[in-house]
């Protein structure tokens, strides 16, 4: 099988082409930096030939030694894959050829046969760009295939071009650039060392020599002994000496500019491009800020109001299933495990699916249209002020879904301190696991407040406030960390603004499906497992009221009420409830709750919420089924819908007042309660101390913030 | 003699007035275009900027600046890039054309 690399600038549709060719479903977006790792897949051609395709991370160049460029370089030269690539398909954005051809030249310099995929040719034509493809292709010396990857247009032609080059690689060699004398000299000076040290059979290519010439001398010496000295003599990094890397870049662009001038015609855009006309409004100094806040507010209102009918339906369904299970099974331990453990966990997962889907529908539309990348323009000032690097933007954005992929996305950051700082604040972005908690608390204490101005739900506002709180605390933490634990760093923001596009339904459905699957399967199984464990902790040891005491209470009820009267039934029910509460208090979970109560009492939480907090330390969403069990003990009525029931029990038992609810939400917005995130931090920083540091500082901060809210609120006269 | 000096002075003045004004990209007013004169920093950032297309003579246009000293949005060659002002200050630009009215 032939090894074929798929290289290209970020956001050129490289991953889309990879998915089209392999039938895979890697995540595609409209902002640069989606692919951090290398994906592999097999493409079967029309004639039955099979290619092993390697999707490389998008990069603008091959000489900067950032992680994604190193992955791309190593894969192309065969240092990570068995044998070098037989061919590279370089995906080119047809509307932005010059910068894209720069990468194509660099790949060709490595001595690898190249085919250019002129992608998004339809968008280029819509902009009025005219490309003389046959003559441009002849001038460069490699086939260029116009295509529209997302519509599958041009795939057959690409296959043919690749087959042609594979059959006759010698015929399609891109002539090396005419390097300026200083560059040529430097290349020839390092080649012998490289050829002998790297054991290259055919001799080092110009590209390989230039890669090392751009490298840090210490790094080079570590990988190729003796190279560092040669490099230091050749590449003065300061002063006015010949700068090899800069000169090589200028030489490549001079060549590209001559092609562009001859075979590429831009139409005169009298009033700017269509994208720019949209930007004029959307990124307007103050209108832009208004639109940004408006878009966020709309999103959260949609999450809260739009999801309600679907949540009620899921709720009703789950309650019906629970009732049915109760009617079918005899009252036994098994029934309790199934209904209070498993079914409660399943309900707590499924009931939040509509909200998660609406949230991600909104994010997917914003992302695919190109708006999300532009929010960098709106918020970067804030980030720069506190010392967050420009490159932190995409990882922080991903952390709103989940901190784990967000932290993994920091791999694109070259500066270690920048990366560490971003990892330390990423868990503060309100992830989707916090949404169920916010929803439950809002339903318990803010649901009955009248809508503001008749249409804005206060719950939606409070939740939007929690998202903002997380972001603000992240900024403050970054500010402090930059001046204490993580000094230095500060990599630049260089973010390409993608063109505005209509969101593509296929992409959005794909994104939603991925999200839904992850939530139901992965998150769901954790929730169900934990809710069974918590059920067990709450049910054993099974010690209710002392039998003598219980008998006394029953006697008293029987003495003071008439037989068969409603009062007697009610009285007996109260006894049952007290029995159940005693059982909970005596259980393992109850004792644990009592153990932590002194710590959390100043925040307004009693030992029962303490049980919920303990459960939430494994996974935040578990709070919902846990509180459902805590407050549902001894109550037989399952007539209400699930979240509504838990919320009502919370409110009626006096466990949660609006002030306590706010305190609880603030705690969840800040606290580090996710074991997978801690594990990811430990893996990515390769240190337990940073992982523990995050646990300590975030939970400490959460405790203090919660304390401030509760005690401050009490001082102001709230309960 | 005095006549000669005057002619020389006029020639010097003339070249100053018609020569493109050189400024940093951060100071290029929105809507104005220019050609890259030089990327001043000789480090990884400078190399990166040149590789993105800020080569000598490349056309560049200031699209807009974010308020409160936020990033700037520029068109370089055929694409739009957001960068912080501190980075934009490292790029020298020869201003071209008349200010837009």
Tab-separated table of N, CA and C in Angstrom, chain A residues 157-306:
chain	number	residue	atom	x	y	z
A	157	UNK	N	-10.608	13.096	-10.340
A	157	UNK	CA	-9.473	13.736	-11.000
A	157	UNK	C	-8.238	13.696	-10.095
A	158	UNK	N	-8.465	13.876	-8.798
A	158	UNK	CA	-7.340	13.823	-7.853
A	158	UNK	C	-6.715	12.429	-7.867
A	159	UNK	N	-7.594	11.405	-7.839
A	159	UNK	CA	-7.112	10.014	-7.905
A	159	UNK	C	-6.223	9.802	-9.119
A	160	UNK	N	-6.721	10.289	-10.271
A	160	UNK	CA	-5.962	10.095	-11.510
A	160	UNK	C	-4.613	10.789	-11.435
A	161	UNK	N	-4.616	12.030	-10.948
A	161	UNK	CA	-3.363	12.781	-10.879
A	161	UNK	C	-2.366	12.081	-9.967
A	162	UNK	N	-2.874	11.584	-8.821
A	162	UNK	CA	-1.989	10.907	-7.879
A	162	UNK	C	-1.419	9.638	-8.506
A	163	UNK	N	-2.293	8.876	-9.192
A	163	UNK	CA	-1.847	7.630	-9.822
A	163	UNK	C	-0.768	7.921	-10.855
A	164	UNK	N	-0.981	8.997	-11.627
A	164	UNK	CA	-0.030	9.376	-12.666
A	164	UNK	C	1.346	9.690	-12.063
A	165	UNK	N	1.346	10.448	-10.969
A	165	UNK	CA	2.621	10.823	-10.358
A	165	UNK	C	3.284	9.607	-9.716
A	166	UNK	N	2.472	8.749	-9.078
A	166	UNK	CA	3.038	7.556	-8.437
A	166	UNK	C	3.701	6.654	-9.463
A	167	UNK	N	3.091	6.584	-10.675
A	167	UNK	CA	3.634	5.714	-11.724
A	167	UNK	C	4.939	6.285	-12.259
A	168	UNK	N	5.076	7.595	-12.241
A	168	UNK	CA	6.211	8.247	-12.880
A	168	UNK	C	6.760	9.380	-12.030
A	169	UNK	N	7.240	9.082	-10.834
A	169	UNK	CA	7.603	10.172	-9.931
A	169	UNK	C	8.686	11.092	-10.504
A	170	UNK	N	9.567	10.526	-11.325
A	170	UNK	CA	10.673	11.326	-11.866
A	170	UNK	C	10.197	12.465	-12.752
A	171	UNK	N	9.043	12.233	-13.425
A	171	UNK	CA	8.559	13.229	-14.378
A	171	UNK	C	7.999	14.468	-13.698
A	172	UNK	N	7.610	14.312	-12.448
A	172	UNK	CA	6.943	15.428	-11.773
A	172	UNK	C	7.796	15.957	-10.635
A	173	UNK	N	8.951	16.428	-10.960
A	173	UNK	CA	9.805	16.980	-9.905
A	173	UNK	C	9.716	18.491	-9.953
A	174	UNK	N	9.451	19.083	-8.823
A	174	UNK	CA	9.430	20.537	-8.775
A	174	UNK	C	10.878	20.995	-8.677
A	175	UNK	N	11.261	21.862	-9.600
A	175	UNK	CA	12.643	22.340	-9.616
A	175	UNK	C	12.924	23.091	-8.316
A	176	UNK	N	14.097	22.839	-7.732
A	176	UNK	CA	14.452	23.530	-6.491
A	176	UNK	C	14.536	25.034	-6.713
A	177	UNK	N	14.225	25.739	-5.663
A	177	UNK	CA	14.292	27.202	-5.725
A	177	UNK	C	15.748	27.640	-5.908
A	178	UNK	N	15.923	28.723	-6.662
A	178	UNK	CA	17.269	29.311	-6.804
A	178	UNK	C	17.573	30.066	-5.525
A	179	UNK	N	18.331	29.432	-4.620
A	179	UNK	CA	18.597	30.071	-3.331
A	179	UNK	C	19.622	31.183	-3.474
A	180	UNK	N	19.501	32.241	-2.686
A	180	UNK	CA	20.567	33.247	-2.631
A	180	UNK	C	21.854	32.581	-2.159
A	181	UNK	N	22.986	33.192	-2.495
A	181	UNK	CA	24.284	32.563	-2.243
A	181	UNK	C	24.448	32.126	-0.788
A	182	UNK	N	24.064	32.996	0.145
A	182	UNK	CA	24.271	32.675	1.554
A	182	UNK	C	23.475	31.437	1.955
A	183	UNK	N	22.247	31.311	1.413
A	183	UNK	CA	21.395	30.165	1.738
A	183	UNK	C	21.999	28.896	1.152
A	184	UNK	N	22.388	28.985	-0.125
A	184	UNK	CA	22.984	27.829	-0.809
A	184	UNK	C	24.191	27.313	-0.015
A	185	UNK	N	25.021	28.287	0.395
A	185	UNK	CA	26.234	27.954	1.123
A	185	UNK	C	25.899	27.220	2.417
A	186	UNK	N	24.923	27.752	3.125
A	186	UNK	CA	24.537	27.144	4.400
A	186	UNK	C	23.997	25.737	4.181
A	187	UNK	N	23.173	25.588	3.134
A	187	UNK	CA	22.598	24.267	2.852
A	187	UNK	C	23.719	23.260	2.592
A	188	UNK	N	24.674	23.640	1.751
A	188	UNK	CA	25.753	22.718	1.402
A	188	UNK	C	26.629	22.420	2.612
A	189	UNK	N	26.729	23.404	3.524
A	189	UNK	CA	27.582	23.206	4.691
A	189	UNK	C	27.019	22.171	5.664
A	190	UNK	N	25.686	22.088	5.789
A	190	UNK	CA	25.133	21.122	6.754
A	190	UNK	C	24.828	19.769	6.135
A	191	UNK	N	24.709	19.723	4.810
A	191	UNK	CA	24.308	18.468	4.159
A	191	UNK	C	25.193	17.262	4.510
A	192	UNK	N	26.543	17.409	4.444
A	192	UNK	CA	27.361	16.212	4.735
A	192	UNK	C	27.108	15.658	6.132
A	193	UNK	N	27.040	16.550	7.133
A	193	UNK	CA	26.779	16.087	8.500
A	193	UNK	C	25.449	15.345	8.563
A	194	UNK	N	24.431	15.926	7.936
A	194	UNK	CA	23.095	15.315	7.976
A	194	UNK	C	23.093	13.962	7.291
A	195	UNK	N	23.699	13.903	6.083
A	195	UNK	CA	23.680	12.657	5.319
A	195	UNK	C	24.328	11.536	6.114
A	196	UNK	N	25.459	11.835	6.763
A	196	UNK	CA	26.133	10.755	7.476
A	196	UNK	C	25.447	10.456	8.805
A	197	UNK	N	25.018	11.482	9.527
A	197	UNK	CA	24.427	11.240	10.847
A	197	UNK	C	23.034	10.650	10.774
A	198	UNK	N	22.230	11.063	9.809
A	198	UNK	CA	20.859	10.545	9.717
A	198	UNK	C	20.799	9.302	8.845
A	199	UNK	N	21.979	8.857	8.348
A	199	UNK	CA	22.047	7.659	7.510
A	199	UNK	C	21.090	7.737	6.321
A	200	UNK	N	21.147	8.873	5.635
A	200	UNK	CA	20.270	9.038	4.474
A	200	UNK	C	20.952	8.446	3.253
A	201	UNK	N	20.248	7.553	2.573
A	201	UNK	CA	20.862	6.848	1.436
A	201	UNK	C	21.072	7.779	0.255
A	202	UNK	N	20.080	8.648	0.008
A	202	UNK	CA	20.142	9.457	-1.209
A	202	UNK	C	20.747	10.830	-0.943
A	203	UNK	N	21.250	11.049	0.242
A	203	UNK	CA	21.781	12.377	0.570
A	203	UNK	C	20.668	13.269	1.080
A	204	UNK	N	21.033	14.221	1.941
A	204	UNK	CA	20.018	15.088	2.532
A	204	UNK	C	19.441	16.027	1.472
A	205	UNK	N	18.137	16.255	1.565
A	205	UNK	CA	17.480	17.169	0.623
A	205	UNK	C	17.682	18.604	1.086
A	206	UNK	N	17.422	19.551	0.181
A	206	UNK	CA	17.486	20.966	0.553
A	206	UNK	C	16.547	21.231	1.730
A	207	UNK	N	15.363	20.609	1.653
A	207	UNK	CA	14.353	20.848	2.686
A	207	UNK	C	14.829	20.380	4.043
A	208	UNK	N	15.461	19.197	4.067
A	208	UNK	CA	15.972	18.661	5.331
A	208	UNK	C	17.032	19.608	5.900
A	209	UNK	N	17.920	20.108	5.032
A	209	UNK	CA	18.974	21.021	5.472
A	209	UNK	C	18.350	22.299	6.034
A	210	UNK	N	17.337	22.835	5.338
A	210	UNK	CA	16.707	24.083	5.788
A	210	UNK	C	15.963	23.890	7.101
A	211	UNK	N	15.372	22.703	7.283
A	211	UNK	CA	14.680	22.397	8.544
A	211	UNK	C	15.645	22.511	9.714
A	212	UNK	N	16.843	21.942	9.555
A	212	UNK	CA	17.808	21.992	10.649
A	212	UNK	C	18.398	23.378	10.807
A	213	UNK	N	18.493	24.109	9.682
A	213	UNK	CA	19.034	25.466	9.767
A	213	UNK	C	18.104	26.383	10.559
A	214	UNK	N	16.822	26.035	10.586
A	214	UNK	CA	15.874	26.853	11.341
A	214	UNK	C	15.770	26.384	12.782
A	215	UNK	N	16.452	25.271	13.093
A	215	UNK	CA	16.300	24.691	14.429
A	215	UNK	C	17.190	25.387	15.444
A	216	UNK	N	16.821	25.261	16.669
A	216	UNK	CA	17.608	25.707	17.798
A	216	UNK	C	18.876	24.835	17.874
A	217	UNK	N	20.026	25.474	18.060
A	217	UNK	CA	21.289	24.739	17.995
A	217	UNK	C	21.382	23.627	19.044
A	218	UNK	N	20.899	23.898	20.261
A	218	UNK	CA	20.967	22.878	21.312
A	218	UNK	C	20.130	21.668	20.957
A	219	UNK	N	18.919	21.974	20.432
A	219	UNK	CA	18.009	20.904	20.044
A	219	UNK	C	18.647	20.072	18.939
A	220	UNK	N	19.237	20.764	17.959
A	220	UNK	CA	19.853	20.079	16.835
A	220	UNK	C	20.970	19.175	17.327
A	221	UNK	N	21.778	19.692	18.262
A	221	UNK	CA	22.889	18.910	18.769
A	221	UNK	C	22.409	17.662	19.487
A	222	UNK	N	21.304	17.788	20.182
A	222	UNK	CA	20.764	16.649	20.915
A	222	UNK	C	20.328	15.545	19.955
A	223	UNK	N	19.807	15.932	18.785
A	223	UNK	CA	19.294	14.915	17.851
A	223	UNK	C	20.350	14.479	16.847
A	224	UNK	N	21.178	15.388	16.409
A	224	UNK	CA	22.245	15.045	15.468
A	224	UNK	C	23.558	15.579	16.044
A	225	UNK	N	24.328	14.719	16.734
A	225	UNK	CA	25.546	15.190	17.402
A	225	UNK	C	26.483	15.889	16.418
A	226	UNK	N	27.017	17.022	16.838
A	226	UNK	CA	27.960	17.749	15.990
A	226	UNK	C	27.309	18.783	15.112
A	227	UNK	N	25.971	18.711	14.994
A	227	UNK	CA	25.280	19.633	14.093
A	227	UNK	C	25.175	21.031	14.713
A	228	UNK	N	25.030	21.058	16.033
A	228	UNK	CA	24.823	22.332	16.717
A	228	UNK	C	25.908	23.338	16.404
A	229	UNK	N	27.168	22.873	16.435
A	229	UNK	CA	28.290	23.775	16.182
A	229	UNK	C	28.240	24.335	14.775
A	230	UNK	N	28.027	23.444	13.819
A	230	UNK	CA	27.935	23.875	12.419
A	230	UNK	C	26.865	24.939	12.287
A	231	UNK	N	25.718	24.701	12.945
A	231	UNK	CA	24.593	25.619	12.824
A	231	UNK	C	24.923	26.967	13.430
A	232	UNK	N	25.537	26.949	14.612
A	232	UNK	CA	25.795	28.202	15.298
A	232	UNK	C	26.691	29.114	14.464
A	233	UNK	N	27.630	28.512	13.755
A	233	UNK	CA	28.505	29.298	12.910
A	233	UNK	C	27.756	29.879	11.722
A	234	UNK	N	26.726	29.160	11.283
A	234	UNK	CA	26.038	29.543	10.053
A	234	UNK	C	24.882	30.512	10.264
A	235	UNK	N	24.220	30.392	11.402
A	235	UNK	CA	22.979	31.133	11.566
A	235	UNK	C	23.077	32.106	12.730
A	236	UNK	N	23.622	33.288	12.492
A	236	UNK	CA	23.646	34.265	13.566
A	236	UNK	C	22.220	34.731	13.829
A	237	UNK	N	21.774	34.593	15.082
A	237	UNK	CA	20.377	34.940	15.373
A	237	UNK	C	20.217	36.412	15.699
A	238	UNK	N	21.327	37.090	15.978
A	238	UNK	CA	21.186	38.507	16.271
A	238	UNK	C	22.172	39.273	15.391
A	239	UNK	N	21.990	40.560	15.293
A	239	UNK	CA	22.884	41.357	14.466
A	239	UNK	C	22.440	41.349	13.022
A	240	UNK	N	23.301	41.792	12.148
A	240	UNK	CA	22.896	42.029	10.767
A	240	UNK	C	23.396	40.957	9.802
A	241	UNK	N	23.890	39.877	10.312
A	241	UNK	CA	24.410	38.824	9.444
A	241	UNK	C	23.321	38.256	8.566
A	242	UNK	N	23.695	37.483	7.564
A	242	UNK	CA	22.690	36.907	6.684
A	242	UNK	C	21.783	35.968	7.471
A	243	UNK	N	20.500	36.186	7.375
A	243	UNK	CA	19.559	35.353	8.091
A	243	UNK	C	19.027	34.314	7.108
A	244	UNK	N	19.509	33.095	7.265
A	244	UNK	CA	19.241	32.069	6.259
A	244	UNK	C	17.753	31.786	6.114
A	245	UNK	N	17.094	31.638	7.277
A	245	UNK	CA	15.684	31.270	7.205
A	245	UNK	C	14.877	32.379	6.520
A	246	UNK	N	15.152	33.630	6.894
A	246	UNK	CA	14.442	34.762	6.319
A	246	UNK	C	14.696	34.845	4.809
A	247	UNK	N	15.951	34.668	4.422
A	247	UNK	CA	16.286	34.767	3.000
A	247	UNK	C	15.648	33.646	2.190
A	248	UNK	N	15.616	32.457	2.779
A	248	UNK	CA	14.993	31.332	2.073
A	248	UNK	C	13.505	31.618	1.878
A	249	UNK	N	12.875	32.182	2.906
A	249	UNK	CA	11.452	32.514	2.809
A	249	UNK	C	11.208	33.520	1.696
A	250	UNK	N	12.029	34.576	1.677
A	250	UNK	CA	11.864	35.600	0.643
A	250	UNK	C	12.055	34.999	-0.745
A	251	UNK	N	13.013	34.086	-0.876
A	251	UNK	CA	13.272	33.481	-2.185
A	251	UNK	C	12.077	32.659	-2.655
A	252	UNK	N	11.467	31.903	-1.734
A	252	UNK	CA	10.291	31.105	-2.111
A	252	UNK	C	9.157	32.024	-2.547
A	253	UNK	N	8.932	33.072	-1.762
A	253	UNK	CA	7.826	33.965	-2.105
A	253	UNK	C	8.079	34.704	-3.416
A	254	UNK	N	9.351	35.024	-3.716
A	254	UNK	CA	9.643	35.700	-4.981
A	254	UNK	C	9.207	34.808	-6.137
A	255	UNK	N	9.488	33.518	-5.987
A	255	UNK	CA	9.113	32.567	-7.015
A	255	UNK	C	7.592	32.474	-7.128
A	256	UNK	N	6.941	32.369	-5.974
A	256	UNK	CA	5.479	32.259	-5.954
A	256	UNK	C	4.845	33.516	-6.567
A	257	UNK	N	5.380	34.683	-6.202
A	257	UNK	CA	4.812	35.927	-6.720
A	257	UNK	C	4.875	35.980	-8.246
A	258	UNK	N	5.948	35.424	-8.829
A	258	UNK	CA	6.028	35.455	-10.292
A	258	UNK	C	4.939	34.574	-10.903
A	259	UNK	N	4.646	33.446	-10.269
A	259	UNK	CA	3.545	32.590	-10.766
A	259	UNK	C	2.207	33.291	-10.615
A	260	UNK	N	2.015	33.855	-9.444
A	260	UNK	CA	0.729	34.493	-9.152
A	260	UNK	C	0.469	35.612	-10.146
A	261	UNK	N	1.511	36.403	-10.403
A	261	UNK	CA	1.343	37.520	-11.310
A	261	UNK	C	0.926	37.044	-12.692
A	262	UNK	N	1.481	35.913	-13.125
A	262	UNK	CA	1.224	35.453	-14.487
A	262	UNK	C	-0.097	34.709	-14.632
A	263	UNK	N	-0.493	33.914	-13.617
A	263	UNK	CA	-1.610	32.988	-13.851
A	263	UNK	C	-2.780	33.132	-12.867
A	264	UNK	N	-2.791	34.161	-12.094
A	264	UNK	CA	-3.796	34.278	-11.041
A	264	UNK	C	-4.315	35.696	-11.097
A	265	UNK	N	-5.615	35.851	-11.348
A	265	UNK	CA	-6.163	37.200	-11.444
A	265	UNK	C	-7.194	37.456	-10.374
A	266	UNK	N	-6.971	38.505	-9.607
A	266	UNK	CA	-7.960	38.888	-8.606
A	266	UNK	C	-8.908	39.885	-9.247
A	267	UNK	N	-10.165	39.737	-8.968
A	267	UNK	CA	-11.109	40.760	-9.400
A	267	UNK	C	-10.984	41.919	-8.425
A	268	UNK	N	-11.207	43.116	-8.928
A	268	UNK	CA	-11.134	44.263	-8.022
A	268	UNK	C	-12.409	44.269	-7.176
A	269	UNK	N	-12.253	44.134	-5.862
A	269	UNK	CA	-13.415	44.158	-4.967
A	269	UNK	C	-13.613	45.592	-4.540
A	270	UNK	N	-14.591	46.228	-5.165
A	270	UNK	CA	-14.748	47.660	-4.937
A	270	UNK	C	-15.012	47.978	-3.470
A	271	UNK	N	-15.813	47.135	-2.886
A	271	UNK	CA	-16.282	47.462	-1.544
A	271	UNK	C	-15.783	46.447	-0.526
A	272	UNK	N	-14.610	45.851	-0.810
A	272	UNK	CA	-14.139	44.793	0.069
A	272	UNK	C	-14.829	43.475	-0.274
A	273	UNK	N	-14.324	42.384	0.259
A	273	UNK	CA	-14.939	41.085	0.009
A	273	UNK	C	-16.259	41.000	0.773
A	274	UNK	N	-17.115	40.051	0.390
A	274	UNK	CA	-18.377	39.909	1.155
A	274	UNK	C	-18.103	39.652	2.629
A	275	UNK	N	-17.068	38.856	2.933
A	275	UNK	CA	-16.730	38.580	4.330
A	275	UNK	C	-16.397	39.869	5.065
A	276	UNK	N	-15.660	40.744	4.370
A	276	UNK	CA	-15.272	41.990	5.026
A	276	UNK	C	-16.482	42.871	5.288
A	277	UNK	N	-17.459	42.836	4.374
A	277	UNK	CA	-18.655	43.654	4.583
A	277	UNK	C	-19.415	43.177	5.814
A	278	UNK	N	-19.436	41.857	6.033
A	278	UNK	CA	-20.089	41.335	7.245
A	278	UNK	C	-19.276	41.748	8.472
A	279	UNK	N	-17.951	41.631	8.367
A	279	UNK	CA	-17.087	41.997	9.486
A	279	UNK	C	-17.291	43.442	9.923
A	280	UNK	N	-17.558	44.311	8.939
A	280	UNK	CA	-17.727	45.725	9.272
A	280	UNK	C	-18.827	45.914	10.305
A	281	UNK	N	-19.851	45.073	10.214
A	281	UNK	CA	-20.941	45.174	11.184
A	281	UNK	C	-20.600	44.363	12.433
A	282	UNK	N	-20.230	43.095	12.209
A	282	UNK	CA	-20.076	42.167	13.329
A	282	UNK	C	-18.894	42.533	14.224
A	283	UNK	N	-17.857	43.126	13.645
A	283	UNK	CA	-16.687	43.489	14.447
A	283	UNK	C	-16.601	44.995	14.661
A	284	UNK	N	-17.711	45.675	14.470
A	284	UNK	CA	-17.767	47.113	14.722
A	284	UNK	C	-17.416	47.373	16.185
A	285	UNK	N	-16.649	48.441	16.466
A	285	UNK	CA	-16.166	48.645	17.843
A	285	UNK	C	-17.214	48.468	18.935
A	286	UNK	N	-18.384	49.102	18.817
A	286	UNK	CA	-19.339	48.876	19.920
A	286	UNK	C	-20.502	47.987	19.515
A	287	UNK	N	-20.920	48.091	18.239
A	287	UNK	CA	-21.993	47.210	17.780
A	287	UNK	C	-21.544	45.745	17.890
A	288	UNK	N	-20.250	45.510	17.634
A	288	UNK	CA	-19.705	44.154	17.719
A	288	UNK	C	-19.853	43.587	19.115
A	289	UNK	N	-19.557	44.419	20.123
A	289	UNK	CA	-19.671	43.957	21.498
A	289	UNK	C	-21.128	43.670	21.847
A	290	UNK	N	-22.033	44.542	21.373
A	290	UNK	CA	-23.468	44.343	21.628
A	290	UNK	C	-23.929	43.034	20.992
A	291	UNK	N	-23.503	42.812	19.736
A	291	UNK	CA	-23.902	41.592	19.033
A	291	UNK	C	-23.362	40.345	19.737
A	292	UNK	N	-22.129	40.456	20.230
A	292	UNK	CA	-21.506	39.323	20.919
A	292	UNK	C	-22.314	38.954	22.155
A	293	UNK	N	-22.612	39.947	22.981
A	293	UNK	CA	-23.393	39.687	24.192
A	293	UNK	C	-24.793	39.192	23.829
A	294	UNK	N	-25.372	39.796	22.773
A	294	UNK	CA	-26.696	39.378	22.331
A	294	UNK	C	-26.708	37.918	21.896
A	295	UNK	N	-25.686	37.525	21.150
A	295	UNK	CA	-25.619	36.142	20.659
A	295	UNK	C	-25.518	35.175	21.832
A	296	UNK	N	-24.698	35.545	22.840
A	296	UNK	CA	-24.548	34.664	23.993
A	296	UNK	C	-25.865	34.576	24.782
A	297	UNK	N	-26.505	35.723	24.989
A	297	UNK	CA	-27.760	35.738	25.727
A	297	UNK	C	-28.811	34.889	25.020
A	298	UNK	N	-28.880	35.038	23.699
A	298	UNK	CA	-29.848	34.273	22.907
A	298	UNK	C	-29.590	32.781	23.057
A	299	UNK	N	-28.310	32.413	23.013
A	299	UNK	CA	-27.946	31.001	23.115
A	299	UNK	C	-28.446	30.418	24.438
A	300	UNK	N	-28.224	31.163	25.554
A	300	UNK	CA	-28.609	30.599	26.838
A	300	UNK	C	-30.121	30.602	27.054
A	301	UNK	N	-30.798	31.602	26.495
A	301	UNK	CA	-32.259	31.580	26.565
A	301	UNK	C	-32.779	30.362	25.805
A	302	UNK	N	-32.165	30.095	24.633
A	302	UNK	CA	-32.600	28.943	23.834
A	302	UNK	C	-32.352	27.655	24.598
A	303	UNK	N	-31.197	27.580	25.270
A	303	UNK	CA	-30.875	26.368	26.021
A	303	UNK	C	-31.934	26.139	27.098
A	304	UNK	N	-32.368	27.231	27.756
A	304	UNK	CA	-33.285	27.058	28.874
A	304	UNK	C	-34.744	26.928	28.492
A	305	UNK	N	-35.180	27.802	27.592
A	305	UNK	CA	-36.598	27.744	27.239
A	305	UNK	C	-36.855	26.689	26.176
A	306	UNK	N	-35.955	26.639	25.160
A	306	UNK	CA	-36.182	25.736	24.029
A	306	UNK	C	-36.164	24.273	24.429
